[in-house]
Structure formats: structure tokens, C-alpha cells
Amino acid sequence: MTDQHPPATRFRLDIAYDGTDFSGWARQPGLRTVQGVLEDAIARLFGRRGDEPGLTVAGRTDAGVHATGQVAHVDLHARHAEALTRQNRRDTVIQSPGEVFARRMNGVLGRRSDVVVTSASEAPDGFDARFSASWRRYAYRIADDVTGRNPLERNTVVWHPGALDVEAMDAAARELVGLHDFGAYCKPREGATTIRTLQDFRWSRDGAGYVVAEVKADAFCHSMVRSLTGACVSVGEGRLAAADLVRLRDAGARTSAFAVMPAHGLVLVQVGYPEDDLLAARAELTRAKRTLN
């Protein structure tokens, strides 16, 4: 019996986008989303008939959140993968199928697009953009009264009145690192766990004087980064202490003790993966239910 579904080729896409005019990553009816724009570009590129799976992403970002290091994968039918091996007669350098894919995608998206495929490549066996990931790293930028305000960066930097105590914020952030239930810092979703390993959390001033958070975890639950940064800002203002953040975390309940920070200061910077021979095992581990043990 002939196989009616020839094997697909999985491609990894590395993606950057300005989240200002997107209603988040995930496709939603009637709304402009990153996933929707990219999947529409794939459809135009290959003349899809709706018979292929869409993009699987490392981590869904909320409306207004940006990315310089987002990762997704897509499975292309053999005929579409084959099309990526055909070189343009004007090409003087032979390109890999991934390079051709990225170039053609960006051609469809346009030169002024607010989403760009920074690279594409054939994925190694076992790769899953979401489940194979070992960690995600975000950055959050704030301009306080020490820094001043640059209107050219108003869509990527949060303006905050007053001066923040960055050393106190950094000390408080480090107290939260580790394997914990972060339910107090997440918007709950039915059936989803809020247990996460916060691998690194620190604050500093960069060369331009911006107050910058670096947050790294195996995964993040909904609004977790913006809640964590909001709690630390309350410490920087002198309204909360580091011990308060730990107490709130261990209480495990949502609280109004601090404000969730605006989305536009947040950038997904990088997604980390293990060595190729460990990808499948990592995906299996990630799919397992998280516990505090």
C-alpha cells in the first residue's frame, strides 16, 4: 500500500519581532499576531492548501512583548522542502535549504516588516522548539529619573517616575531563584502547573543607564516575568523588602502588593537547547508533570 503522506522535513526558524502592533504570538481570529503573519507568509511562499501543521513556538509572548531570539519549528511536506533546494539562476553562492527558506520568507514579509526570520535550518532529529528547550531568557528595560527618557525607545523601554534602588532590586531578585511554585507571580490557567525553576534573576544598569533585568528559567507561566519585575520595582521604590517577595512567593496566592509591569519593556532574548543527541530526551522530560521534588 502506497504511503499517502510522505515524510515531512522539520525546519527550525529563529525569529525577531517588534511586538508593538501584534496581539501576541498565538493566532487569534480577527487579530494580527506573530504566528498569523508568519503562517500566512509560509502559505504564500508554498501555496499551501491548509494540509500542513502550523508553527510550534518555544514560548508564546503576550501582546506588546518583543523578541530578538524567538524559536519555532515547522514541518514541510517533501515537495515544499524540495523547492528550497532549487537555486535562483542569478545566485552566485550556493545556499542551504534553510538559508533559502529564510531569504524567501523575508522577501514575502517585506523590507519594513516588524517580524523577521533571522535564520532557518533543517532541524536535527528529536528537535521540538517548545519541548526540547532547556531554558528561556528575557530582558526587561526601565528608564527611571536617573536615565532620562528617549522618545525613540518609548515602545521598548518603560518610563518610570523617580529613581530606583537597583542594588536592592538585584538582592531581592536573587532571593527568588530556584525551584518553586510561582503561583503568586503568575496568572493561573486551568490545568497548568505554576512550578518553575528560576535559574537566574538579576538587575543592573547598562551602559546607557537603563535599569535592566535578566530573567532565565526552564519555562515561564503566564505573566510571570512581568510580575517578578513588578515586585522588584516595588523593592526599588522602597515599598517592599526582599523578604516580602519570598513571603509572597511561598504563600502561593495572587496578590495586589505590587503591579504587573507593562508588556512593552519585555524582550525574549534567547532560547537554549541541549546537544542534538539529548533533544528527544529533553522533550520527553519537559512533557512530564512538574513537581517540587
Coordinates of C-alpha atoms in Angstrom, one line a residue:
M1 CA 0.0 0.0 0.0
T2 CA 1.4 3.4 -1.0
D3 CA 2.1 5.9 1.8
Q4 CA -0.2 8.9 1.1
H5 CA 1.7 11.1 3.4
P6 CA 5.4 11.4 2.5
P7 CA 7.7 12.2 5.4
A8 CA 8.0 15.9 6.4
T9 CA 11.2 17.9 6.9
R10 CA 11.3 19.9 10.1
F11 CA 12.9 23.3 9.9
R12 CA 14.0 25.5 12.9
L13 CA 13.2 29.2 12.5
D14 CA 14.9 31.9 14.6
I15 CA 12.7 34.9 14.7
A16 CA 12.8 38.6 15.9
Y17 CA 9.9 40.9 16.1
D18 CA 8.7 44.2 17.4
G19 CA 5.6 43.3 19.4
T20 CA 4.0 46.8 19.4
D21 CA 1.4 46.1 16.8
F22 CA 0.8 42.4 17.5
S23 CA -1.8 40.9 19.7
G24 CA 0.7 38.4 21.0
W25 CA 2.2 35.4 19.4
A26 CA -0.7 33.0 19.1
R27 CA -3.1 33.1 16.1
Q28 CA -6.5 34.6 17.1
P29 CA -9.5 35.2 14.9
G30 CA -9.7 38.8 13.7
L31 CA -6.4 39.9 15.3
R32 CA -2.9 40.5 14.0
T33 CA -0.5 38.1 15.6
V34 CA 3.1 37.0 15.0
Q35 CA 2.1 33.4 14.3
G36 CA -0.6 34.5 12.0
V37 CA 1.7 36.7 10.0
L38 CA 4.4 34.1 9.7
E39 CA 2.0 31.3 8.8
D40 CA 0.3 33.5 6.2
A41 CA 3.8 34.1 4.7
I42 CA 4.5 30.4 4.6
A43 CA 1.2 29.9 2.8
R44 CA 2.1 32.5 0.2
L45 CA 5.6 31.0 -0.2
F46 CA 4.5 27.4 -0.8
G47 CA 0.9 27.8 -2.0
R48 CA -0.3 25.8 1.0
R49 CA -3.7 24.2 0.8
G50 CA -4.2 24.1 4.6
D51 CA -2.9 20.5 4.9
E52 CA 0.2 21.2 6.9
P53 CA 0.7 21.8 10.6
G54 CA 1.4 25.4 11.7
L55 CA 4.3 26.8 13.6
T56 CA 5.3 25.4 17.0
V57 CA 6.9 28.1 19.2
A58 CA 9.4 27.9 22.1
G59 CA 7.3 30.3 24.2
R60 CA 4.2 32.3 23.4
T61 CA 4.7 36.0 24.1
D62 CA 1.8 38.3 25.1
A63 CA 0.6 41.4 23.3
G64 CA 3.2 44.1 23.1
V65 CA 6.1 41.8 24.1
H66 CA 9.1 41.8 21.7
A67 CA 11.7 39.1 20.7
T68 CA 15.2 39.0 19.3
G69 CA 15.7 35.3 20.0
Q70 CA 12.3 33.5 19.5
V71 CA 12.5 30.0 18.1
A72 CA 9.8 28.0 16.2
H73 CA 9.6 24.9 14.1
V74 CA 7.5 24.0 11.1
D75 CA 7.2 20.6 9.3
L76 CA 7.3 21.0 5.5
H77 CA 6.0 18.4 3.1
A78 CA 8.6 16.8 0.8
R79 CA 7.5 18.8 -2.2
H80 CA 8.0 22.1 -0.3
A81 CA 11.3 21.1 1.2
E82 CA 12.4 20.1 -2.3
A83 CA 11.6 23.6 -3.6
L84 CA 14.1 25.0 -1.2
T85 CA 16.9 23.2 -2.9
R86 CA 16.4 24.9 -6.2
Q87 CA 18.7 27.9 -6.6
N88 CA 17.9 31.1 -8.4
R89 CA 19.9 31.4 -11.7
R90 CA 21.2 34.7 -10.6
D91 CA 22.6 33.3 -7.3
T92 CA 26.4 33.2 -7.3
V93 CA 26.7 31.5 -3.9
I94 CA 25.1 28.1 -3.3
Q95 CA 22.8 28.4 -0.2
S96 CA 21.5 25.7 2.1
P97 CA 17.7 25.0 2.1
G98 CA 17.5 26.8 5.4
E99 CA 19.2 29.9 4.0
V100 CA 16.8 29.9 1.0
F101 CA 13.9 29.5 3.3
A102 CA 14.8 32.5 5.5
R103 CA 15.6 34.6 2.4
R104 CA 12.3 33.8 0.7
M105 CA 10.3 34.3 3.9
N106 CA 11.7 37.7 4.5
G107 CA 11.1 38.6 0.9
V108 CA 7.4 37.7 1.4
L109 CA 7.3 39.6 4.7
G110 CA 8.8 42.8 3.1
R111 CA 11.6 45.1 3.9
R112 CA 9.7 47.1 6.5
S113 CA 8.2 44.1 8.3
D114 CA 8.0 44.2 12.1
V115 CA 8.8 40.4 12.1
V116 CA 12.0 38.9 10.6
V117 CA 13.2 35.3 10.2
T118 CA 16.8 35.8 11.3
S119 CA 17.8 32.3 10.3
A120 CA 16.4 28.9 9.3
S121 CA 17.9 25.5 9.2
E122 CA 16.9 21.8 8.9
A123 CA 16.3 20.7 12.5
P124 CA 18.2 17.8 14.0
D125 CA 16.4 14.6 14.9
G126 CA 14.3 15.0 18.1
F127 CA 14.1 18.7 17.9
D128 CA 10.9 20.4 19.2
A129 CA 11.0 24.1 19.5
R130 CA 8.8 24.1 22.6
F131 CA 9.5 20.8 24.4
S132 CA 13.2 20.4 23.7
A133 CA 14.1 23.8 25.1
S134 CA 16.2 23.8 28.3
W135 CA 15.6 27.5 29.2
R136 CA 14.3 30.8 28.0
R137 CA 15.9 34.2 28.8
Y138 CA 14.2 37.5 28.9
A139 CA 15.4 41.1 29.4
Y140 CA 13.3 44.0 30.8
R141 CA 14.3 47.6 30.4
I142 CA 13.3 50.6 32.5
A143 CA 14.2 54.3 32.2
D144 CA 13.9 56.0 35.6
D145 CA 14.8 59.6 36.5
V146 CA 18.5 58.7 36.6
T147 CA 18.4 57.6 33.0
G148 CA 16.0 60.1 31.4
R149 CA 13.6 59.4 28.6
N150 CA 14.4 58.7 24.9
P151 CA 11.2 59.1 22.8
L152 CA 12.7 56.9 20.1
E153 CA 12.7 54.0 22.5
R154 CA 9.2 54.5 24.0
N155 CA 7.9 51.2 22.6
T156 CA 10.7 49.1 24.1
V157 CA 11.6 50.8 27.4
V158 CA 9.2 51.5 30.3
W159 CA 9.4 55.1 31.7
H160 CA 9.3 55.1 35.5
P161 CA 9.0 58.2 37.7
G162 CA 11.6 58.6 40.4
A163 CA 14.9 56.8 40.9
L164 CA 15.1 53.1 41.6
D165 CA 17.4 51.4 44.0
V166 CA 19.0 48.9 41.6
E167 CA 21.1 47.2 44.3
A168 CA 18.1 46.4 46.4
M169 CA 16.2 45.1 43.4
D170 CA 19.1 42.9 42.5
A171 CA 19.4 41.4 46.0
A172 CA 15.6 40.8 46.1
A173 CA 15.7 39.1 42.7
R174 CA 18.4 36.6 43.7
E175 CA 16.3 35.5 46.7
L176 CA 13.7 34.2 44.4
V177 CA 16.0 31.9 42.3
G178 CA 15.4 28.1 42.5
L179 CA 12.7 25.5 42.0
H180 CA 9.5 26.9 43.5
D181 CA 5.8 27.2 42.9
F182 CA 5.5 30.7 41.4
G183 CA 1.7 30.8 41.6
A184 CA 1.8 34.2 43.3
Y185 CA 3.6 35.6 40.3
C186 CA 1.5 34.0 37.5
K187 CA -1.9 34.3 36.1
P188 CA -3.4 30.9 36.6
R189 CA -4.5 28.7 33.7
E190 CA -6.8 25.8 34.3
G191 CA -4.9 22.5 34.4
A192 CA -1.5 24.2 34.2
T193 CA 1.2 24.0 36.8
T194 CA 3.0 27.1 38.2
I195 CA 6.1 25.2 39.4
R196 CA 9.2 26.5 37.6
T197 CA 12.9 26.6 38.1
L198 CA 14.0 30.2 38.1
Q199 CA 17.7 29.7 37.0
D200 CA 18.9 33.3 37.1
F201 CA 17.4 36.7 38.0
R202 CA 19.4 39.9 38.3
W203 CA 19.2 43.7 37.9
S204 CA 21.8 46.2 36.8
R205 CA 22.3 49.5 35.0
D206 CA 23.6 49.1 31.5
G207 CA 26.0 51.5 29.7
A208 CA 23.1 53.8 28.8
G209 CA 21.9 54.0 32.4
Y210 CA 18.8 51.9 31.8
V211 CA 17.7 49.6 34.7
V212 CA 17.8 46.1 33.1
A213 CA 16.5 42.8 34.4
E214 CA 17.8 39.5 33.1
V215 CA 15.5 36.6 33.9
K216 CA 16.2 33.0 32.9
A217 CA 14.1 29.9 33.7
D218 CA 13.4 26.5 32.3
A219 CA 10.0 27.9 31.4
F220 CA 7.7 30.7 32.4
C221 CA 4.0 30.7 33.2
H222 CA 1.6 33.4 32.1
S223 CA 2.7 37.0 33.0
M224 CA 5.5 35.5 35.3
V225 CA 8.3 37.8 34.1
R226 CA 6.3 41.0 34.3
S227 CA 5.0 40.0 37.8
L228 CA 8.5 39.3 39.0
T229 CA 9.9 42.6 37.6
G230 CA 6.9 44.5 39.1
A231 CA 7.6 43.0 42.5
C232 CA 11.3 44.1 42.3
V233 CA 10.3 47.6 41.2
S234 CA 8.3 47.8 44.4
V235 CA 11.5 47.0 46.2
G236 CA 13.4 49.6 44.2
E237 CA 10.8 52.2 45.3
G238 CA 11.2 51.2 48.9
R239 CA 7.6 49.9 49.3
L240 CA 8.6 46.2 49.7
A241 CA 11.6 44.3 51.0
A242 CA 13.3 41.2 49.6
A243 CA 11.8 39.2 52.4
D244 CA 8.3 40.3 51.3
L245 CA 8.9 38.8 47.8
V246 CA 9.9 35.5 49.3
R247 CA 7.0 35.5 51.7
L248 CA 4.5 36.3 48.8
R249 CA 6.0 33.5 46.7
D250 CA 5.8 30.9 49.4
A251 CA 2.1 32.0 50.2
G252 CA 1.3 30.9 46.6
A253 CA -1.6 33.2 46.1
R254 CA -2.1 36.1 43.7
T255 CA -1.6 39.5 45.4
S256 CA -2.1 43.2 44.9
A257 CA 1.0 44.1 46.8
F258 CA 2.8 45.0 43.6
A259 CA 1.8 46.0 40.0
V260 CA 2.5 43.8 36.9
M261 CA 4.8 45.7 34.6
P262 CA 3.8 46.8 31.1
A263 CA 4.4 44.5 28.3
H264 CA 6.5 46.8 26.0
G265 CA 9.6 46.7 28.2
L266 CA 9.9 42.9 27.8
V267 CA 12.1 41.1 25.2
L268 CA 12.6 37.4 24.7
V269 CA 16.3 37.3 24.1
Q270 CA 17.3 33.7 23.8
V271 CA 16.1 30.1 24.0
G272 CA 18.6 27.4 25.0
Y273 CA 18.7 23.8 23.8
P274 CA 20.8 20.8 24.8
E275 CA 23.2 19.0 22.5
D276 CA 21.5 17.3 19.5
D277 CA 21.7 13.8 20.9
L278 CA 19.8 15.0 24.1
L279 CA 16.9 16.8 22.3
A280 CA 14.4 13.9 22.3
A281 CA 15.1 13.1 25.9
R282 CA 14.7 16.7 26.9
A283 CA 11.3 16.9 25.1
E284 CA 10.2 13.8 27.0
L285 CA 11.2 15.2 30.3
T286 CA 9.5 18.5 29.6
R287 CA 6.2 16.8 28.8
A288 CA 6.2 15.1 32.3
K289 CA 4.3 16.8 35.1
R290 CA 6.4 19.2 37.2
T291 CA 6.8 18.7 40.9
L292 CA 8.8 20.3 43.7
N293 CA 10.7 17.1 44.3

